[in-house]
């Protein structure tokens, strides 16, 4: 197990004088995982959900393609299980995969009952196919607005529960722990400043880490806070080297990297290089339907071969009217850049999309810290192994969100909410760096040196550079989210780079040009890091 040392807390703490409140369940994060957990937990006690922005600000809100599940009579659980296991590159845990796949249909129908407007056909939930799936099983809503529709359903359901309180603009800085037991969180509210929330059970659901990379599909909230918070508290982090890059994000220099869902490839879109050649068959017999890691690497290789910054997605043969209805978000995006999909090609390139690794949890969503549970993208449950099958993550969030919220809260012991925690940061003698400059440079070096294709010298260079920045940033006491986010990003980037360097093989989404083969003898196992 890798071990790296950092300061325990990012801020000074005096639990006696800080403004405080208590709750049975504290849920950190309001994406699919956190909201589903909150709704479940509200049956057992009081729930406080905190989120660093508004409830709309999450990866969940941006999910496009859909949610995978066995919804058709001709499909089978065994087939979804086999597809997930195959994509996971030997590291998926069969028991977890079995659990998630079998709970899928019930939880999706429950969403439908709660008002989630999935697209329907003849009274049934409509499904489509995506790369890596051997059967159409991707349910979608409002075409490519699946995430927003699911999020809105869960937000509405959560708001209907009398014992759920949602606090927006609350930045969770650190979990409070004593003797490997989680007691709640210290955070910062935009208007109310520092605040402690004591909780019997804490559920971490802070989502992804795409912002660690210069090129990403993730919204600005995805700065890996949960991973860093959990790490400082002593949680085991697993498989951090596995980061999924999405093959197709719109590439227009200067514009943010909007995702072009792979459902388009499922429905016949063709990838062409800048010379107009359809190249995917050169790399994999499944061509455009090959798993994401293969398509991402193929695009990168083809970009190098043709000395270009991007390739193209060709949907000129699509029925434009159907496209506008089926993919309203992408349609609007193309229009806004004057791309006429019936005549023009769409410029795309890969970008960081999904954090496969995360806080290690068991089948009951428990971490190694007492009273700390986790669900959603921040976790490593064993579902995805070394690679995530498309549309399995919303499903994982629903399943483990419910499980995390199901566990009865720890019993209230005498003195609950009265722990004394004091922590003081020594004054830093070192110079201040420009935090926004470090943030941009960090994201750039992660993209270049710890990105889609990795090799030892580049990763070592990244590690040295991150360590240098850490000396000047980690010893400071910041008083606003930008500083804490940078400290979290530096923490997690180092852990990712260390994990990637240590895995001297290629597996799933982790590809090393200096070790291009899979080495089952030495590496068919999870990697773990603990403070
Ligand atoms: C563009 C895009 C398209 C996608 N498409 C699909 C798809 O089609 N199908 C699919 O299955 N998956 C898809 N995914 C992945 C999927 O959306 C995510 O994995 C999933 O929604 C994660 O849910 P979550 O609840 O774990 O986290 P999120 O939805 O990211 O929610 C995280 C929450 O934690 C909060 N938070 C973070 N840090 C802090 C902090 N320090 N303090 C307080 N709160 C904090 C955030 O504010 C947010 O409320 C897509 C992702 C993206 C970005």
JSON list of C-alpha atoms and ligand atoms in Angstrom, two decimals, residues 28-35 50-55 57-68 130 138 146-147 170-173 205-208 217-219 221-226 229 246 257-259 261 263 292 353-354 375-378 388-395 397 488, ligand 1:
[
{"chain": "A", "resi": 28, "resn": "UNK", "atom": "CA", "xyz": [-22.06, 15.48, 1.31]},
{"chain": "A", "resi": 29, "resn": "UNK", "atom": "CA", "xyz": [-23.04, 16.01, -2.32]},
{"chain": "A", "resi": 30, "resn": "UNK", "atom": "CA", "xyz": [-26.31, 16.34, -4.22]},
{"chain": "A", "resi": 31, "resn": "UNK", "atom": "CA", "xyz": [-25.79, 14.27, -7.34]},
{"chain": "A", "resi": 32, "resn": "UNK", "atom": "CA", "xyz": [-27.51, 10.97, -8.08]},
{"chain": "A", "resi": 33, "resn": "UNK", "atom": "CA", "xyz": [-25.63, 9.17, -5.27]},
{"chain": "A", "resi": 34, "resn": "UNK", "atom": "CA", "xyz": [-26.14, 11.77, -2.56]},
{"chain": "A", "resi": 35, "resn": "UNK", "atom": "CA", "xyz": [-29.78, 12.51, -3.33]},
{"chain": "A", "resi": 50, "resn": "UNK", "atom": "CA", "xyz": [-24.73, 19.84, 1.76]},
{"chain": "A", "resi": 51, "resn": "UNK", "atom": "CA", "xyz": [-23.48, 20.81, -1.66]},
{"chain": "A", "resi": 52, "resn": "UNK", "atom": "CA", "xyz": [-20.75, 23.22, -2.57]},
{"chain": "A", "resi": 53, "resn": "UNK", "atom": "CA", "xyz": [-22.71, 25.00, -5.29]},
{"chain": "A", "resi": 54, "resn": "UNK", "atom": "CA", "xyz": [-26.39, 24.78, -6.07]},
{"chain": "A", "resi": 55, "resn": "UNK", "atom": "CA", "xyz": [-28.18, 21.42, -6.37]},
{"chain": "A", "resi": 57, "resn": "UNK", "atom": "CA", "xyz": [-24.24, 21.87, -10.06]},
{"chain": "A", "resi": 58, "resn": "UNK", "atom": "CA", "xyz": [-23.15, 18.25, -10.39]},
{"chain": "A", "resi": 59, "resn": "UNK", "atom": "CA", "xyz": [-21.85, 15.72, -12.89]},
{"chain": "A", "resi": 60, "resn": "UNK", "atom": "CA", "xyz": [-25.23, 14.06, -12.67]},
{"chain": "A", "resi": 61, "resn": "UNK", "atom": "CA", "xyz": [-26.93, 17.14, -14.10]},
{"chain": "A", "resi": 62, "resn": "UNK", "atom": "CA", "xyz": [-24.70, 16.92, -17.20]},
{"chain": "A", "resi": 63, "resn": "UNK", "atom": "CA", "xyz": [-25.07, 13.20, -17.94]},
{"chain": "A", "resi": 64, "resn": "UNK", "atom": "CA", "xyz": [-26.36, 12.75, -21.44]},
{"chain": "A", "resi": 65, "resn": "UNK", "atom": "CA", "xyz": [-26.46, 9.26, -22.87]},
{"chain": "A", "resi": 66, "resn": "UNK", "atom": "CA", "xyz": [-28.46, 7.44, -20.26]},
{"chain": "A", "resi": 67, "resn": "UNK", "atom": "CA", "xyz": [-28.58, 4.80, -17.59]},
{"chain": "A", "resi": 68, "resn": "UNK", "atom": "CA", "xyz": [-27.84, 1.14, -18.30]},
{"chain": "A", "resi": 130, "resn": "UNK", "atom": "CA", "xyz": [-23.70, 2.02, -26.48]},
{"chain": "A", "resi": 138, "resn": "UNK", "atom": "CA", "xyz": [-29.55, 2.40, -22.18]},
{"chain": "A", "resi": 146, "resn": "UNK", "atom": "CA", "xyz": [-30.97, 12.07, -18.99]},
{"chain": "A", "resi": 147, "resn": "UNK", "atom": "CA", "xyz": [-28.86, 13.44, -16.13]},
{"chain": "A", "resi": 170, "resn": "UNK", "atom": "CA", "xyz": [-21.59, 24.80, 1.72]},
{"chain": "A", "resi": 171, "resn": "UNK", "atom": "CA", "xyz": [-18.01, 23.79, 0.98]},
{"chain": "A", "resi": 172, "resn": "UNK", "atom": "CA", "xyz": [-17.03, 20.70, 2.99]},
{"chain": "A", "resi": 173, "resn": "UNK", "atom": "CA", "xyz": [-13.43, 21.21, 4.02]},
{"chain": "A", "resi": 205, "resn": "UNK", "atom": "CA", "xyz": [-21.08, 11.58, -2.36]},
{"chain": "A", "resi": 206, "resn": "UNK", "atom": "CA", "xyz": [-18.87, 14.30, -3.80]},
{"chain": "A", "resi": 207, "resn": "UNK", "atom": "CA", "xyz": [-18.61, 12.90, -7.33]},
{"chain": "A", "resi": 208, "resn": "UNK", "atom": "CA", "xyz": [-15.74, 13.07, -9.77]},
{"chain": "A", "resi": 217, "resn": "UNK", "atom": "CA", "xyz": [-16.16, 16.96, -19.74]},
{"chain": "A", "resi": 218, "resn": "UNK", "atom": "CA", "xyz": [-16.79, 17.59, -16.04]},
{"chain": "A", "resi": 219, "resn": "UNK", "atom": "CA", "xyz": [-18.29, 20.80, -14.64]},
{"chain": "A", "resi": 221, "resn": "UNK", "atom": "CA", "xyz": [-17.36, 21.44, -9.19]},
{"chain": "A", "resi": 222, "resn": "UNK", "atom": "CA", "xyz": [-15.50, 18.18, -9.99]},
{"chain": "A", "resi": 223, "resn": "UNK", "atom": "CA", "xyz": [-12.24, 19.05, -8.21]},
{"chain": "A", "resi": 224, "resn": "UNK", "atom": "CA", "xyz": [-11.73, 15.74, -6.35]},
{"chain": "A", "resi": 225, "resn": "UNK", "atom": "CA", "xyz": [-12.55, 17.29, -2.95]},
{"chain": "A", "resi": 226, "resn": "UNK", "atom": "CA", "xyz": [-14.12, 14.10, -1.62]},
{"chain": "A", "resi": 229, "resn": "UNK", "atom": "CA", "xyz": [-11.07, 14.83, 2.31]},
{"chain": "A", "resi": 246, "resn": "UNK", "atom": "CA", "xyz": [-14.20, 10.19, -23.10]},
{"chain": "A", "resi": 257, "resn": "UNK", "atom": "CA", "xyz": [-15.20, 20.90, -23.76]},
{"chain": "A", "resi": 258, "resn": "UNK", "atom": "CA", "xyz": [-18.81, 19.80, -24.17]},
{"chain": "A", "resi": 259, "resn": "UNK", "atom": "CA", "xyz": [-19.38, 16.07, -24.35]},
{"chain": "A", "resi": 261, "resn": "UNK", "atom": "CA", "xyz": [-22.45, 11.41, -26.22]},
{"chain": "A", "resi": 263, "resn": "UNK", "atom": "CA", "xyz": [-24.90, 7.13, -28.10]},
{"chain": "A", "resi": 292, "resn": "UNK", "atom": "CA", "xyz": [-14.05, 4.00, -24.64]},
{"chain": "A", "resi": 353, "resn": "UNK", "atom": "CA", "xyz": [-14.39, 12.10, -18.06]},
{"chain": "A", "resi": 354, "resn": "UNK", "atom": "CA", "xyz": [-14.78, 9.65, -15.20]},
{"chain": "A", "resi": 375, "resn": "UNK", "atom": "CA", "xyz": [-21.55, 6.31, -2.88]},
{"chain": "A", "resi": 376, "resn": "UNK", "atom": "CA", "xyz": [-21.35, 7.42, -6.49]},
{"chain": "A", "resi": 377, "resn": "UNK", "atom": "CA", "xyz": [-18.33, 8.46, -8.50]},
{"chain": "A", "resi": 378, "resn": "UNK", "atom": "CA", "xyz": [-16.20, 9.24, -5.44]},
{"chain": "A", "resi": 388, "resn": "UNK", "atom": "CA", "xyz": [-16.23, 1.71, -16.67]},
{"chain": "A", "resi": 389, "resn": "UNK", "atom": "CA", "xyz": [-18.85, 0.44, -19.06]},
{"chain": "A", "resi": 390, "resn": "UNK", "atom": "CA", "xyz": [-20.80, 3.43, -20.45]},
{"chain": "A", "resi": 391, "resn": "UNK", "atom": "CA", "xyz": [-23.97, 4.40, -18.54]},
{"chain": "A", "resi": 392, "resn": "UNK", "atom": "CA", "xyz": [-23.14, 2.16, -15.57]},
{"chain": "A", "resi": 393, "resn": "UNK", "atom": "CA", "xyz": [-22.28, 5.10, -13.31]},
{"chain": "A", "resi": 394, "resn": "UNK", "atom": "CA", "xyz": [-25.71, 6.66, -12.89]},
{"chain": "A", "resi": 395, "resn": "UNK", "atom": "CA", "xyz": [-26.84, 3.12, -12.12]},
{"chain": "A", "resi": 397, "resn": "UNK", "atom": "CA", "xyz": [-25.01, 5.96, -7.89]},
{"chain": "A", "resi": 488, "resn": "UNK", "atom": "CA", "xyz": [-7.27, 19.01, -2.70]},
{"chain": "B", "resi": 1, "resn": "LIG", "atom": "C1", "xyz": [-20.84, 15.39, -19.40]},
{"chain": "B", "resi": 1, "resn": "LIG", "atom": "C2", "xyz": [-21.08, 14.10, -18.68]},
{"chain": "B", "resi": 1, "resn": "LIG", "atom": "C3", "xyz": [-21.87, 13.12, -19.25]},
{"chain": "B", "resi": 1, "resn": "LIG", "atom": "C4", "xyz": [-22.10, 11.92, -18.57]},
{"chain": "B", "resi": 1, "resn": "LIG", "atom": "N1", "xyz": [-22.95, 11.00, -19.13]},
{"chain": "B", "resi": 1, "resn": "LIG", "atom": "C5", "xyz": [-23.26, 9.88, -18.42]},
{"chain": "B", "resi": 1, "resn": "LIG", "atom": "C6", "xyz": [-24.23, 8.98, -18.90]},
{"chain": "B", "resi": 1, "resn": "LIG", "atom": "O1", "xyz": [-24.83, 9.18, -19.94]},
{"chain": "B", "resi": 1, "resn": "LIG", "atom": "N2", "xyz": [-24.48, 7.87, -18.15]},
{"chain": "B", "resi": 1, "resn": "LIG", "atom": "C7", "xyz": [-23.85, 7.61, -16.98]},
{"chain": "B", "resi": 1, "resn": "LIG", "atom": "O2", "xyz": [-24.12, 6.59, -16.34]},
{"chain": "B", "resi": 1, "resn": "LIG", "atom": "N3", "xyz": [-22.92, 8.46, -16.51]},
{"chain": "B", "resi": 1, "resn": "LIG", "atom": "C8", "xyz": [-22.63, 9.60, -17.18]},
{"chain": "B", "resi": 1, "resn": "LIG", "atom": "N4", "xyz": [-21.71, 10.47, -16.68]},
{"chain": "B", "resi": 1, "resn": "LIG", "atom": "C9", "xyz": [-21.10, 10.19, -15.39]},
{"chain": "B", "resi": 1, "resn": "LIG", "atom": "C10", "xyz": [-22.13, 10.45, -14.29]},
{"chain": "B", "resi": 1, "resn": "LIG", "atom": "O3", "xyz": [-22.84, 11.62, -14.60]},
{"chain": "B", "resi": 1, "resn": "LIG", "atom": "C11", "xyz": [-21.47, 10.61, -12.93]},
{"chain": "B", "resi": 1, "resn": "LIG", "atom": "O4", "xyz": [-20.57, 9.58, -12.69]},
{"chain": "B", "resi": 1, "resn": "LIG", "atom": "C12", "xyz": [-22.50, 10.61, -11.83]},
{"chain": "B", "resi": 1, "resn": "LIG", "atom": "O5", "xyz": [-23.54, 11.49, -12.13]},
{"chain": "B", "resi": 1, "resn": "LIG", "atom": "C13", "xyz": [-21.84, 10.97, -10.52]},
{"chain": "B", "resi": 1, "resn": "LIG", "atom": "O6", "xyz": [-22.83, 11.14, -9.56]},
{"chain": "B", "resi": 1, "resn": "LIG", "atom": "P1", "xyz": [-22.41, 11.48, -8.07]},
{"chain": "B", "resi": 1, "resn": "LIG", "atom": "O7", "xyz": [-23.66, 11.59, -7.30]},
{"chain": "B", "resi": 1, "resn": "LIG", "atom": "O8", "xyz": [-21.40, 10.54, -7.61]},
{"chain": "B", "resi": 1, "resn": "LIG", "atom": "O9", "xyz": [-21.66, 12.89, -8.18]},
{"chain": "B", "resi": 1, "resn": "LIG", "atom": "P2", "xyz": [-22.09, 14.28, -8.82]},
{"chain": "B", "resi": 1, "resn": "LIG", "atom": "O10", "xyz": [-23.32, 14.18, -9.62]},
{"chain": "B", "resi": 1, "resn": "LIG", "atom": "O11", "xyz": [-20.91, 14.86, -9.46]},
{"chain": "B", "resi": 1, "resn": "LIG", "atom": "O12", "xyz": [-22.42, 15.15, -7.53]},
{"chain": "B", "resi": 1, "resn": "LIG", "atom": "C14", "xyz": [-21.39, 15.54, -6.66]},
{"chain": "B", "resi": 1, "resn": "LIG", "atom": "C15", "xyz": [-21.94, 16.48, -5.62]},
{"chain": "B", "resi": 1, "resn": "LIG", "atom": "O13", "xyz": [-20.95, 16.69, -4.63]},
{"chain": "B", "resi": 1, "resn": "LIG", "atom": "C16", "xyz": [-20.86, 18.08, -4.37]},
{"chain": "B", "resi": 1, "resn": "LIG", "atom": "N5", "xyz": [-19.53, 18.39, -3.84]},
{"chain": "B", "resi": 1, "resn": "LIG", "atom": "C17", "xyz": [-18.32, 18.15, -4.41]},
{"chain": "B", "resi": 1, "resn": "LIG", "atom": "N6", "xyz": [-17.33, 18.59, -3.61]},
{"chain": "B", "resi": 1, "resn": "LIG", "atom": "C18", "xyz": [-17.93, 19.13, -2.51]},
{"chain": "B", "resi": 1, "resn": "LIG", "atom": "C19", "xyz": [-17.46, 19.77, -1.34]},
{"chain": "B", "resi": 1, "resn": "LIG", "atom": "N7", "xyz": [-16.16, 19.99, -1.09]},
{"chain": "B", "resi": 1, "resn": "LIG", "atom": "N8", "xyz": [-18.37, 20.20, -0.43]},
{"chain": "B", "resi": 1, "resn": "LIG", "atom": "C20", "xyz": [-19.71, 20.04, -0.63]},
{"chain": "B", "resi": 1, "resn": "LIG", "atom": "N9", "xyz": [-20.20, 19.45, -1.73]},
{"chain": "B", "resi": 1, "resn": "LIG", "atom": "C21", "xyz": [-19.33, 19.00, -2.66]},
{"chain": "B", "resi": 1, "resn": "LIG", "atom": "C22", "xyz": [-21.16, 18.76, -5.69]},
{"chain": "B", "resi": 1, "resn": "LIG", "atom": "O14", "xyz": [-21.53, 20.10, -5.47]},
{"chain": "B", "resi": 1, "resn": "LIG", "atom": "C23", "xyz": [-22.31, 17.85, -6.17]},
{"chain": "B", "resi": 1, "resn": "LIG", "atom": "O15", "xyz": [-23.52, 18.25, -5.56]},
{"chain": "B", "resi": 1, "resn": "LIG", "atom": "C24", "xyz": [-21.48, 11.68, -17.34]},
{"chain": "B", "resi": 1, "resn": "LIG", "atom": "C25", "xyz": [-20.65, 12.65, -16.78]},
{"chain": "B", "resi": 1, "resn": "LIG", "atom": "C26", "xyz": [-20.46, 13.86, -17.42]},
{"chain": "B", "resi": 1, "resn": "LIG", "atom": "C27", "xyz": [-19.59, 14.90, -16.80]}
]
